[in-house]
Coordinates of C-alpha atoms in Angstrom, one line a residue:
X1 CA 93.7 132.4 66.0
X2 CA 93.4 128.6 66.5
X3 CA 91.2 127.1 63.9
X4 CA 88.0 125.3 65.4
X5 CA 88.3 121.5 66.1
X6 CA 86.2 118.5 66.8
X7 CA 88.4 117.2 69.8
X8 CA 88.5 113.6 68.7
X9 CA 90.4 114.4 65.1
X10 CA 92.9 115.9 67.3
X11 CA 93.2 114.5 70.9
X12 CA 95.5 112.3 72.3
X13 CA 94.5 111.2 76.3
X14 CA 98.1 109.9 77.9
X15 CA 99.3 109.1 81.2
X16 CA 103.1 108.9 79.9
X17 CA 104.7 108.9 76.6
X18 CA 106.2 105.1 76.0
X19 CA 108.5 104.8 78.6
X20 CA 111.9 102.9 78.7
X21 CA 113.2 101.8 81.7
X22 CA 116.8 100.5 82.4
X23 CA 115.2 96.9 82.5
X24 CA 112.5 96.3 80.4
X25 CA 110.5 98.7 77.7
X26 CA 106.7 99.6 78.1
X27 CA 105.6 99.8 74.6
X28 CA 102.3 102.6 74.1
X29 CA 99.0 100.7 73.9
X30 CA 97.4 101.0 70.7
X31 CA 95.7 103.9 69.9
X32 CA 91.6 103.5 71.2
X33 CA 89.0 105.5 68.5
X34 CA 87.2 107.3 66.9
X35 CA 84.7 105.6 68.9
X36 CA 85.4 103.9 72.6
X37 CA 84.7 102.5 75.4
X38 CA 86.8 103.0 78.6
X39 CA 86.4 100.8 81.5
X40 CA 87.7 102.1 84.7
X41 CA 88.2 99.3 87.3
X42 CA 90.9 98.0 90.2
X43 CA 94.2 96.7 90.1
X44 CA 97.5 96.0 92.0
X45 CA 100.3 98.3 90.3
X46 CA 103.8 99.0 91.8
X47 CA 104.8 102.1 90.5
X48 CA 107.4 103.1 93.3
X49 CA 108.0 99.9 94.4
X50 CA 105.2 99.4 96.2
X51 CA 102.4 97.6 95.5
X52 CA 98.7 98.3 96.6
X53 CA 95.3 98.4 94.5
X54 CA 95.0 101.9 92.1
X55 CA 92.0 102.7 90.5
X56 CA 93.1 102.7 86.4
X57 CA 91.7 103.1 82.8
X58 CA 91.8 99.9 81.0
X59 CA 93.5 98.3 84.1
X60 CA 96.8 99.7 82.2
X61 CA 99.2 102.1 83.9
X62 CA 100.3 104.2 82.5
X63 CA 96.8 105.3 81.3
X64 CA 96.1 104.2 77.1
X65 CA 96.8 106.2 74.6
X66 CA 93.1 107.6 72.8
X67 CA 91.6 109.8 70.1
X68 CA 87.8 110.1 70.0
X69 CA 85.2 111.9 69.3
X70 CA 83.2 109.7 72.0
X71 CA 84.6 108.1 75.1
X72 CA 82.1 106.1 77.0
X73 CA 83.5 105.4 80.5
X74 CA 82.3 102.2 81.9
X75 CA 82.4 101.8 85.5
X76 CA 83.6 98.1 87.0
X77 CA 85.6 99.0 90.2
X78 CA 85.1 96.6 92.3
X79 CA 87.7 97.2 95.1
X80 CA 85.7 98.0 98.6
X81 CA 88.4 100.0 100.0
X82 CA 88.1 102.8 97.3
X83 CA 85.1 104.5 95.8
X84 CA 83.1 102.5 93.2
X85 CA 81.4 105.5 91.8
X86 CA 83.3 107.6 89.9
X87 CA 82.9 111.0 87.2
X88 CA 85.4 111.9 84.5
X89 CA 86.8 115.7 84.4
X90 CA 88.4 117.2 81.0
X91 CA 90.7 119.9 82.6
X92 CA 91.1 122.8 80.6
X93 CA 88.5 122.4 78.0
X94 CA 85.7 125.0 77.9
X95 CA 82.9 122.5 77.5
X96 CA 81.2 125.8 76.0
X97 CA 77.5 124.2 75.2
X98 CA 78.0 120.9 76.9
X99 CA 78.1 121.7 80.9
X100 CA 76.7 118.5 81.8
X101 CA 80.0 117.2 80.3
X102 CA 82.3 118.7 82.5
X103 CA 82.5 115.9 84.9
X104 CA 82.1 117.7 88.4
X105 CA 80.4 115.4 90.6
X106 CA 77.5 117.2 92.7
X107 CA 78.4 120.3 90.4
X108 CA 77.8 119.4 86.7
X109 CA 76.1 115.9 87.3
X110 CA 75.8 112.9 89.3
X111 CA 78.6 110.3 90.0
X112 CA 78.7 107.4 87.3
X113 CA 77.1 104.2 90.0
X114 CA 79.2 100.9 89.7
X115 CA 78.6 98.8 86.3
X116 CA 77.2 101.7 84.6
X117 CA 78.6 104.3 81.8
X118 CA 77.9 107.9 80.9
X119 CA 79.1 109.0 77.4
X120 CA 81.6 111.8 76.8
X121 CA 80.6 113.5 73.7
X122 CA 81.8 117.1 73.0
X123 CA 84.0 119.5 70.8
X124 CA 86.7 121.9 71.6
X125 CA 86.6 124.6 69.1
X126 CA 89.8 127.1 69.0
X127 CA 91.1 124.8 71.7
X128 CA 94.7 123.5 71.3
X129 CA 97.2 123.1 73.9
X130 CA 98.0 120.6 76.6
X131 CA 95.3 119.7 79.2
X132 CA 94.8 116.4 81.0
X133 CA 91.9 114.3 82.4
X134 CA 90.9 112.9 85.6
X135 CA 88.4 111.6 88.6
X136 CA 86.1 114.4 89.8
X137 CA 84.5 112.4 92.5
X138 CA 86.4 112.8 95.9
X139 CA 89.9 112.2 96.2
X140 CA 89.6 109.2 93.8
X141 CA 92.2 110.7 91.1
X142 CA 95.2 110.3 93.8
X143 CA 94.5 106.3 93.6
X144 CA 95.3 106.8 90.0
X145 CA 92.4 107.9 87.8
X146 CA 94.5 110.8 85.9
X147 CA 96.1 111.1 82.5
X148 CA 97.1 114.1 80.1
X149 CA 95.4 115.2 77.2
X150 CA 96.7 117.0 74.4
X151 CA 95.2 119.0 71.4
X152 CA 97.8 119.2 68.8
X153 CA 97.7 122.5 66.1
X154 CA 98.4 121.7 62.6
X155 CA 99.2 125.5 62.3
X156 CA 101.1 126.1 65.7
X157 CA 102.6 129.4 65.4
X158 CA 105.6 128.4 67.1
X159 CA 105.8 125.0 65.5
X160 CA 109.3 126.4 64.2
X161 CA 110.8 126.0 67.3
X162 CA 110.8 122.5 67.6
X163 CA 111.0 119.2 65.6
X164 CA 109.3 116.6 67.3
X165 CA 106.0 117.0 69.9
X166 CA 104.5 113.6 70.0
X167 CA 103.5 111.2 73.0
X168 CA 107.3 110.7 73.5
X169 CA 107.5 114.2 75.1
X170 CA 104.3 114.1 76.9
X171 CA 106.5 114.4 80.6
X172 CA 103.6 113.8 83.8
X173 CA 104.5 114.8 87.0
X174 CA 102.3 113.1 89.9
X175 CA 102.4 112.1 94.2
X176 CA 102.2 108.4 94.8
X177 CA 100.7 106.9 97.8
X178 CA 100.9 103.6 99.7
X179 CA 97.5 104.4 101.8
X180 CA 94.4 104.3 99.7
X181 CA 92.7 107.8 99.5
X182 CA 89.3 107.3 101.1
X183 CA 91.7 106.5 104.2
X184 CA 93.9 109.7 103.8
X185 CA 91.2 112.0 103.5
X186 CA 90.2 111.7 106.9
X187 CA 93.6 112.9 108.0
X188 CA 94.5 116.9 108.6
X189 CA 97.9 117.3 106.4
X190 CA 98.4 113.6 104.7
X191 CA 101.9 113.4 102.7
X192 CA 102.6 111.7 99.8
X193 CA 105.1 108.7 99.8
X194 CA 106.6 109.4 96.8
X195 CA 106.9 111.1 93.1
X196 CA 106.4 109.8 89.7
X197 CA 107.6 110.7 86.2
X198 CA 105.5 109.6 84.0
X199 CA 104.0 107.0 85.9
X200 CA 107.3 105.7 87.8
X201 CA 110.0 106.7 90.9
X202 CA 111.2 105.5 94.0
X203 CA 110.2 106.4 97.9
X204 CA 112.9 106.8 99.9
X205 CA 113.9 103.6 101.7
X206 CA 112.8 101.6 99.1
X207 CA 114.0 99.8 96.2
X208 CA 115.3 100.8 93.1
X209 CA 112.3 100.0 91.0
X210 CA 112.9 101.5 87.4
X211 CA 112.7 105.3 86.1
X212 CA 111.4 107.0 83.1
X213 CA 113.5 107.2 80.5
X214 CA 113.2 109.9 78.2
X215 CA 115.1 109.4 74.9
X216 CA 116.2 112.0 72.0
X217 CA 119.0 112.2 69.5
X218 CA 121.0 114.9 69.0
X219 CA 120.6 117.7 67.4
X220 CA 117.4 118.0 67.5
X221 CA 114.6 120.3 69.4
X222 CA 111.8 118.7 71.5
X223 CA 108.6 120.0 72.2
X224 CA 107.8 118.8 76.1
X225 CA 104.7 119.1 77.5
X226 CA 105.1 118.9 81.4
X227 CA 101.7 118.4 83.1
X228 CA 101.4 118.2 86.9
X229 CA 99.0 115.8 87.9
X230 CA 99.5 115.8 91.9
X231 CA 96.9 115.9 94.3
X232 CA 99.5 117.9 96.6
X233 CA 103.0 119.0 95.9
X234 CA 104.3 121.4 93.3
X235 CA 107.4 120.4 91.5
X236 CA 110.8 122.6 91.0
X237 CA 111.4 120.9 87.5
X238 CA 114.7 121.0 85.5
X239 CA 117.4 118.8 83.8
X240 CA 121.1 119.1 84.5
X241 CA 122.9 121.3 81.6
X242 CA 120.3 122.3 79.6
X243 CA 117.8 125.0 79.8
X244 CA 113.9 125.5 78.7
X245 CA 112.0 127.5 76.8
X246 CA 108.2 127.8 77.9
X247 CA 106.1 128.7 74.9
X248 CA 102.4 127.4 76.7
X249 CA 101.1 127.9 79.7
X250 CA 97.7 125.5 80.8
X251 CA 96.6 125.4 76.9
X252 CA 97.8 128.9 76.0
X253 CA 100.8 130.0 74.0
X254 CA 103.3 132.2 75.4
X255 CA 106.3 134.8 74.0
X256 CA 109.4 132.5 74.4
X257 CA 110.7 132.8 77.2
X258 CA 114.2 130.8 78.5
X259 CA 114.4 129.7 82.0
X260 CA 116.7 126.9 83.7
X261 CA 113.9 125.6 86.2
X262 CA 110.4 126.0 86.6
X263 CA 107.6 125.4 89.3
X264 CA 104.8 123.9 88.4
X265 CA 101.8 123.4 90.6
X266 CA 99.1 120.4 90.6
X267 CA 96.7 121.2 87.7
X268 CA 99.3 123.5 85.4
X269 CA 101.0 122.6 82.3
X270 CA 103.6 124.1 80.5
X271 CA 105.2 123.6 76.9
X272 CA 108.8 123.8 77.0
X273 CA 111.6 122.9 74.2
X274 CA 114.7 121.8 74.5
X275 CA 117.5 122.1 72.6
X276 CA 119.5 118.1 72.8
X277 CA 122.7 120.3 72.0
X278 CA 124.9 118.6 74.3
X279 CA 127.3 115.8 74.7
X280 CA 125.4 112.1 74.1
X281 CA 125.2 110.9 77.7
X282 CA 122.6 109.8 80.3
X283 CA 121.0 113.3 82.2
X284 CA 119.2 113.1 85.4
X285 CA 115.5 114.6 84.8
X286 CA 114.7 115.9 88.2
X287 CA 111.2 116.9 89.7
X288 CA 111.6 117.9 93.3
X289 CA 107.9 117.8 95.1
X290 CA 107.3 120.7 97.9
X291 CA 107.0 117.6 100.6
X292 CA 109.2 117.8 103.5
X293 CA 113.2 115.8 103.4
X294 CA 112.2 115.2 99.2
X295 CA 116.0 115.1 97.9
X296 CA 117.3 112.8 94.8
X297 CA 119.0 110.0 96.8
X298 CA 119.0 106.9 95.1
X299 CA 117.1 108.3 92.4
X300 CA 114.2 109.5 93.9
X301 CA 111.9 112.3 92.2
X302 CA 113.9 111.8 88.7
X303 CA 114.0 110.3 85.0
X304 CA 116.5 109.8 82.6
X305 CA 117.3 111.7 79.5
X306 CA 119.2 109.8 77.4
X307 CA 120.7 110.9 74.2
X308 CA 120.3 108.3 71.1
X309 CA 123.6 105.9 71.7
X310 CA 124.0 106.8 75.5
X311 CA 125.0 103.8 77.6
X312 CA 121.9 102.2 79.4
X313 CA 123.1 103.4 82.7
X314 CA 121.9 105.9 85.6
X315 CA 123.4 109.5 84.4
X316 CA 126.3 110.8 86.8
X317 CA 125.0 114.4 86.0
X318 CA 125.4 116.8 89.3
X319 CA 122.7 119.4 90.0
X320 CA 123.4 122.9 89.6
X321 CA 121.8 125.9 91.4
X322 CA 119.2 127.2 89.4
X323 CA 120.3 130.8 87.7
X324 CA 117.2 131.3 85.5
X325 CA 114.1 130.3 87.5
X326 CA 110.6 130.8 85.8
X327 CA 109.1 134.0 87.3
X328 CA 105.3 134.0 86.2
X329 CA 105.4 137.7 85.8
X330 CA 107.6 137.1 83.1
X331 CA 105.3 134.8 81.4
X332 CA 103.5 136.7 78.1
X333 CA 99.8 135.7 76.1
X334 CA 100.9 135.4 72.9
X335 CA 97.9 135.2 71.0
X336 CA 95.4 138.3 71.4
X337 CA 97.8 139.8 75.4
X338 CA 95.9 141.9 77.4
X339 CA 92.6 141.5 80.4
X340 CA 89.4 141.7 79.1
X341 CA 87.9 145.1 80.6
X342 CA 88.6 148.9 81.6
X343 CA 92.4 148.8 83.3
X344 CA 92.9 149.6 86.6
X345 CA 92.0 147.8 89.8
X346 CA 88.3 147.6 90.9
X347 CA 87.5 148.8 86.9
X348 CA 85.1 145.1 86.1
X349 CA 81.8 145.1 85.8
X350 CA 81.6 142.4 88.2
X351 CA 84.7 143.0 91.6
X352 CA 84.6 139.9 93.8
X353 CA 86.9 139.0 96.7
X354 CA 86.9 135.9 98.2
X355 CA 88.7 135.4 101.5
X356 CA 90.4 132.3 102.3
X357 CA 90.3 131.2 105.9
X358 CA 91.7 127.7 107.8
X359 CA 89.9 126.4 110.9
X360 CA 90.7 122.8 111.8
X361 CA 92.0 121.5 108.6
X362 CA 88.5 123.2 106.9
X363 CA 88.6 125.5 104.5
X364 CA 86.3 128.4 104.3
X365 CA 85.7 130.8 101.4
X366 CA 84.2 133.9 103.0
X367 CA 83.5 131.8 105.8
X368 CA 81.5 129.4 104.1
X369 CA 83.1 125.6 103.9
X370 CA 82.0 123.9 100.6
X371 CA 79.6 120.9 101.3
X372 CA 78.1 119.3 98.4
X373 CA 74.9 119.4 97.3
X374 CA 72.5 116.0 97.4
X375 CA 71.3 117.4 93.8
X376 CA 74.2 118.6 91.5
X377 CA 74.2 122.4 90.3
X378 CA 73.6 122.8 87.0
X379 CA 70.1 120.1 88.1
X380 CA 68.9 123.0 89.8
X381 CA 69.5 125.3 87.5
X382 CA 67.5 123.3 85.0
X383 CA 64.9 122.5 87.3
X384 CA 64.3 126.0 88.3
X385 CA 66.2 127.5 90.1
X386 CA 68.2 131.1 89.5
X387 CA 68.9 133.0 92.0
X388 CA 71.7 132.4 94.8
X389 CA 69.0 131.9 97.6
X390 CA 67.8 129.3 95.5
X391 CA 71.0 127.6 94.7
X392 CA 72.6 124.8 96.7
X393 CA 75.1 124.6 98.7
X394 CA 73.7 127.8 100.4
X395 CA 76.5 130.2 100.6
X396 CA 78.7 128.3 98.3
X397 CA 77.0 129.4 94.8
X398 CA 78.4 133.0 93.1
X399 CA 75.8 134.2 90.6
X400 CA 77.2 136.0 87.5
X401 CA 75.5 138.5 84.9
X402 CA 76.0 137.2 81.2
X403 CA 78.7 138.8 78.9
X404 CA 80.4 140.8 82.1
X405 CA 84.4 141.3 82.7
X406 CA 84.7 139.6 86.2
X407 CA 87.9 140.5 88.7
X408 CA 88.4 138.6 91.5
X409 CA 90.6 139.0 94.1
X410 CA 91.5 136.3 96.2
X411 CA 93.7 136.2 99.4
X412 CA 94.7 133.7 101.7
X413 CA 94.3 134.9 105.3
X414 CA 95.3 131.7 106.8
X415 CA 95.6 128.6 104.8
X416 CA 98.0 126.0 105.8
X417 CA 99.5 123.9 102.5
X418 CA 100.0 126.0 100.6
X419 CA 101.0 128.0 97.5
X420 CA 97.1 126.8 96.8
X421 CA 96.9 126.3 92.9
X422 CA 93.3 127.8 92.1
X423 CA 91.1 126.1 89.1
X424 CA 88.6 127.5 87.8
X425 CA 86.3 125.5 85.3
X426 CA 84.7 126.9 81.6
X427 CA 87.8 129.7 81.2
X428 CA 90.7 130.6 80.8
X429 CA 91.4 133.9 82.8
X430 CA 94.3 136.6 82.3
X431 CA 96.8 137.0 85.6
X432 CA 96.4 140.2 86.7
X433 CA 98.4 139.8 90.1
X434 CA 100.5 137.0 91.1
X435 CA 100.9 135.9 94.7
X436 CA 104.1 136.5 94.5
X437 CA 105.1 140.6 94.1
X438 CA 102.5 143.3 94.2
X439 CA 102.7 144.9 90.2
X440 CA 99.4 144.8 88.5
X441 CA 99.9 143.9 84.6
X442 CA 96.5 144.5 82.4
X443 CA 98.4 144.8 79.0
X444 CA 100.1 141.8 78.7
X445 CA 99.5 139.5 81.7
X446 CA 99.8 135.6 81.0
X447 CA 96.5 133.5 80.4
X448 CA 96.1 129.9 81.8
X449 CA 93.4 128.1 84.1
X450 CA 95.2 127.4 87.5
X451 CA 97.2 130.1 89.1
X452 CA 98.9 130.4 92.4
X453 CA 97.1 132.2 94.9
X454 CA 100.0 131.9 97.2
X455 CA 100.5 131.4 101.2
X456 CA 99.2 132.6 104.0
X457 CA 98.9 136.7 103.5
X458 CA 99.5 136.9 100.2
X459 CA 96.6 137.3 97.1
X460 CA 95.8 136.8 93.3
X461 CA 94.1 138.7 91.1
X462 CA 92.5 137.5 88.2
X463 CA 89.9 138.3 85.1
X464 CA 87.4 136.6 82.9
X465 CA 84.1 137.2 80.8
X466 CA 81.6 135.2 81.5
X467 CA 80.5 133.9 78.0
X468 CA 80.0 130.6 79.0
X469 CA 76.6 129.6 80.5
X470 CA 76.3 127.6 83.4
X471 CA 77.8 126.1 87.0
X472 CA 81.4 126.3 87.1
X473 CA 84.2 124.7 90.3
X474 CA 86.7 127.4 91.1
X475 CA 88.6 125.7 93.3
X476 CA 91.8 124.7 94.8
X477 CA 93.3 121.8 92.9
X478 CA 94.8 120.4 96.1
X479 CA 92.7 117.8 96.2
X480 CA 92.6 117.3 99.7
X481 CA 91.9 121.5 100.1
X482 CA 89.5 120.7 98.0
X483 CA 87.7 117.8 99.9
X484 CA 88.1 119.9 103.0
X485 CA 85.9 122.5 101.3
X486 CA 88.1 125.5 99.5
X487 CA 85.8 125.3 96.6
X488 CA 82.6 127.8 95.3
X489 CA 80.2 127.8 92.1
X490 CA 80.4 130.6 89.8
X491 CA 77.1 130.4 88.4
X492 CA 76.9 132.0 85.1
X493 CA 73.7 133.6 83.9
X494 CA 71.2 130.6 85.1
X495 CA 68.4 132.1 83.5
X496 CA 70.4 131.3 80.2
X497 CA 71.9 128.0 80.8
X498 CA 68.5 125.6 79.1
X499 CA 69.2 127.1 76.2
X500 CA 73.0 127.2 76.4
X501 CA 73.3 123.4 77.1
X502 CA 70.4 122.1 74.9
X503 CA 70.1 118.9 74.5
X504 CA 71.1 117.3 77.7
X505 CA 71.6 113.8 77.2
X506 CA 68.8 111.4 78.5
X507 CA 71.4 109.2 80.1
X508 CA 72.6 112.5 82.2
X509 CA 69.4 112.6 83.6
X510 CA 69.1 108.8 85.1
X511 CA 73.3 109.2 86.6
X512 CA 71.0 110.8 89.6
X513 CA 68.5 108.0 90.2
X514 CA 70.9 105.6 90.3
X515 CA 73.6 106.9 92.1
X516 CA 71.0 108.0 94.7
X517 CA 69.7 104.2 94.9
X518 CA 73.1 103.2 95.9
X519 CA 73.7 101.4 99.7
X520 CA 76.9 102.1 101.5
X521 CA 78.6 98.8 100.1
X522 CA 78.0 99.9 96.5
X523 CA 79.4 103.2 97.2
X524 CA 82.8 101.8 98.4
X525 CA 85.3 103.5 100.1
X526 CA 85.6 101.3 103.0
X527 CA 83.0 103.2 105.1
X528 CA 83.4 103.3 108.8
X529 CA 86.6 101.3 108.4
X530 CA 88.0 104.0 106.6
X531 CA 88.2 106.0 109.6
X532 CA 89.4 103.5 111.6
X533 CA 92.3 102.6 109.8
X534 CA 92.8 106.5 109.7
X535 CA 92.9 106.7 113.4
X536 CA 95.8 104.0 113.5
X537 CA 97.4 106.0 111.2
X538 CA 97.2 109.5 112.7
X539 CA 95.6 111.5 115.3
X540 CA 95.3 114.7 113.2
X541 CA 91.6 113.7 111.9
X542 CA 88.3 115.3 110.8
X543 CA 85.6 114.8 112.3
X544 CA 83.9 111.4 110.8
X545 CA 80.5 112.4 109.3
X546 CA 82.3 114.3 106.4
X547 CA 80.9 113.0 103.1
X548 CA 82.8 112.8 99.5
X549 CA 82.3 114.7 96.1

């Protein structure tokens, strides 16, 4: 059982560990704490190559380095062709008590209005793991407001296994665009220009801007925490001649378990050490995203490993098929295995199945498309209102009994895009089913907080117990799924949630006032240009009056 922690004593918030290119060295910004602010603004990066205007942390990139116990995020973006409001999301942490602090715009609060701050303040007891951070508002986290997040055990169970688990092997895995988002959104099936590790790659065509370089000595075992942080593709991940062993899974540990490759989809994380037991040379690190023609010519969707007195050059390391891929069936709880519940299928207290439809580019979920609401959730809730009639957006809001084993089943009848990573908010839930194969497991199944719920025709089966109090997203972490509505509010026991969440900080209460104040040029995005500049770039389009969250 892992010992209860205040999350600033030990958190460390990372886009990258320090990264060494073949050029020129990034050294990690100093550490910001115990107490912090964090301004998020605008500014021209070339991560690929490329260079357009992201929306950053400290106008650094890759994201600062921070342990606090309070992060106040100060808003100054200023760029009028990306949103200007934003709202910080902590993925993975329970924000048991402290709802309002989960970062959901329209869900768990308002968006944070231009040149104004909302203060992060909140524990994480029996929380360690890796988890990562970023924009809730929109599609604002693919213009680059996403970092990792990791809560670090002093009394790791596993901690035998490796030697070294720093911000050296924090290993991010993100899409890259050269079209700001607020343009993108208004196209049906946008694609991303290229993949970064740890805040760096190439797009095809381009040039040969530097790589990641990963560096470790010989000899010794490295604890790599791999977090996918796309707002689309998955990743096949591996590194020529060496395999991993996954011991975590989205924050929770795992039996060991030895694999050569692994998927990973936007929102998951997984621990994995390995073993530098080979030769000193240069290996290619290679992260191939699930976008159509991705290959690794000219270095494209890679990073170095380089062994401690390895030449400074590109690796000549050939691929290899993969003989041990990661099958999540085969992935174990280590701590406490097995659902929460009665076994057996349809044996819950609470059964739910949600059905996933595609019309148009819009997602429905049981034929409902997720609009948000002009008043966020968990307002309601406080101001009143309890039951699902009640509960905005009509349709869109799942009403849960306190203390009840929940099983929900959710397939994909037609939905375009995917495998469709599903996030659900407050929990972590056991895997009962996987999308792929059709064996139930209720004695040992693996525990995380996004799971595939697979492609068209196939389903996932999941359970939780709703000990948490309030509004929480379940949601497809394709942000762009997402935006197109695949998204519903499991409400848990509103009649509880005042008490749950006492005391909700007075500056949560005016985020509404003053977001709702806000004209159409202080809420950025480029408005009715937006569109425009869609149009020229596609004719697959929404219709133009959809609005952002």
């Amino acid at each position: 059982m892992f010992i209860p922690i205040l999350i600033t004593a030990l958190v460390s918030l990372v886009n990258a560990a320090s990264i060494v290119s073949r050029s020129q060295s990034y050294l990690q910004p100093a550490v910001l704490g115990p107490k912090t602010t964090i301004t998020i603004g605008n500014k021209v990066i070339a991560p690929d190559g490329f260079e357009r205007s992201a929306t950053l942390v400290d106008g650094i990139f890759p994201r600062p380095l921070i342990a606090a116990q309070k992060a106040s995020f100060l808003n100054k973006l200023e760029d009028e062709t990306m949103f200007k409001s934003t709202s910080i999301h902590w993925h993975g942490i329970f924000q048991n008590g402290t709802n309002y602090a989960d970062g959901v715009s329209f869900v768990t609060q308002c968006p944070i209005a231009q040149n104004h701050s909302f203060l992060h303040n909140f524990s994480a007891p029996n929380q360690a793991g890796t988890y990562w951070y970023h924009s809730h508002y929109s599609v604002q986290y693919c213009d680059g407001l996403r970092g990792a997040l990791v809560i670090y055990d002093p009394h790791d169970p596993l901690a035998h296994m490796y030697d070294v688990d720093d911000a050296s092997t924090v290993i991010t895995l993100s899409d890259w665009y050269h079209v700001v988002a607020p343009v993108l959104r208004h196209i049906i099936g946008t694609t991303a220009n290229s993949s970064l590790i740890n805040g760096l790659g190439r797009y095809a065509g381009g040039p040969a801007s530097d790589l990641a370089v990963i560096s470790v000595e010989q000899g010794k075992r490295y604890r790599m925490r791999l977090v996918a942080m796309s707002c689309d593709p998955n990743f096949q991940f591996s590194i020529d001649g060496h395999n991993l062993t996954v011991i975590e899974a989205d924050g929770q540990l795992t039996e060991p378990l030895v694999v050569d490759e692994l998927q990973i989809l936007a929102g998951q994380r997984y621990s994995v050490v390995l073993v530098a037991d080979k030769p000193v040379d240069n290996y290619w690190m290679r992260s191939l995203p699930s976008l159509a023609g991705a290959s690794f010519v000219g270095g494209t969707n890679s990073a170095i490993l380089r062994y401690k007195g390895a030449p400074q050059a590109d690796p000549t390391t050939v691929i290899t098929p993969a003989q041990n891929q990661l099958v999540e069936t085969n992935l174990h709880a280590l701590i406490n295995p097995g659902a929460p519940g009665i076994p057996g299928y349809g044996n819950a207290d609470i059964n739910l199945n949600l059905q996933i439809s595609n019309v148009g580019g819009t997602f429905y979920v049981n034929g409902v498309t997720f609009n948000p609401p002009t008043v966020p959730v968990l307002l309601q809730i406080l101001s009143g209102a309890q039951e699902p009639s009640q509960l905005l957006p009509n349709g869109s809001v799942i009403v849960l009994e306190a203390n009840k084993v929940v099983e929900l089943t959710l397939t994909i009848v037609n939905g375009p895009g995917g495998p469709h990573p599903i996030h659900l908010h407050g929990h972590t839930f056991d895997v009962i089913k996987s999308a792929v194969g059709n064996s139930f497991n209720y004695v040992n199944p693996v525990r995380r907080d996004v799971v595939s719920a697979g492609n068209t025709g196939q389903q996932m089966v999941i359970r939780w117990t709703t000990d948490n109090s309030g509004p929480w997203f379940l949601h497809c972490h394709i942000d762009w799924h997402l935006d197109a509505g695949f998204a519903v509010v499991m409400a848990e026991s509103p009649t509880d949630t005042a008490a749950h969440v006492n005391p909700v900080p007075q500056e949560w209460d005016q985020l509404c006032p003053i977001f709702d104040s806000l004209t159409p040029s202080q809420l950025g995005g480029g408005g009715r240009y937006s569109y425009e500049e869609a149009a020229n770039i596609s004719t697959l389009l929404f219709p133009p009056s959809r609005l952002p969250y």
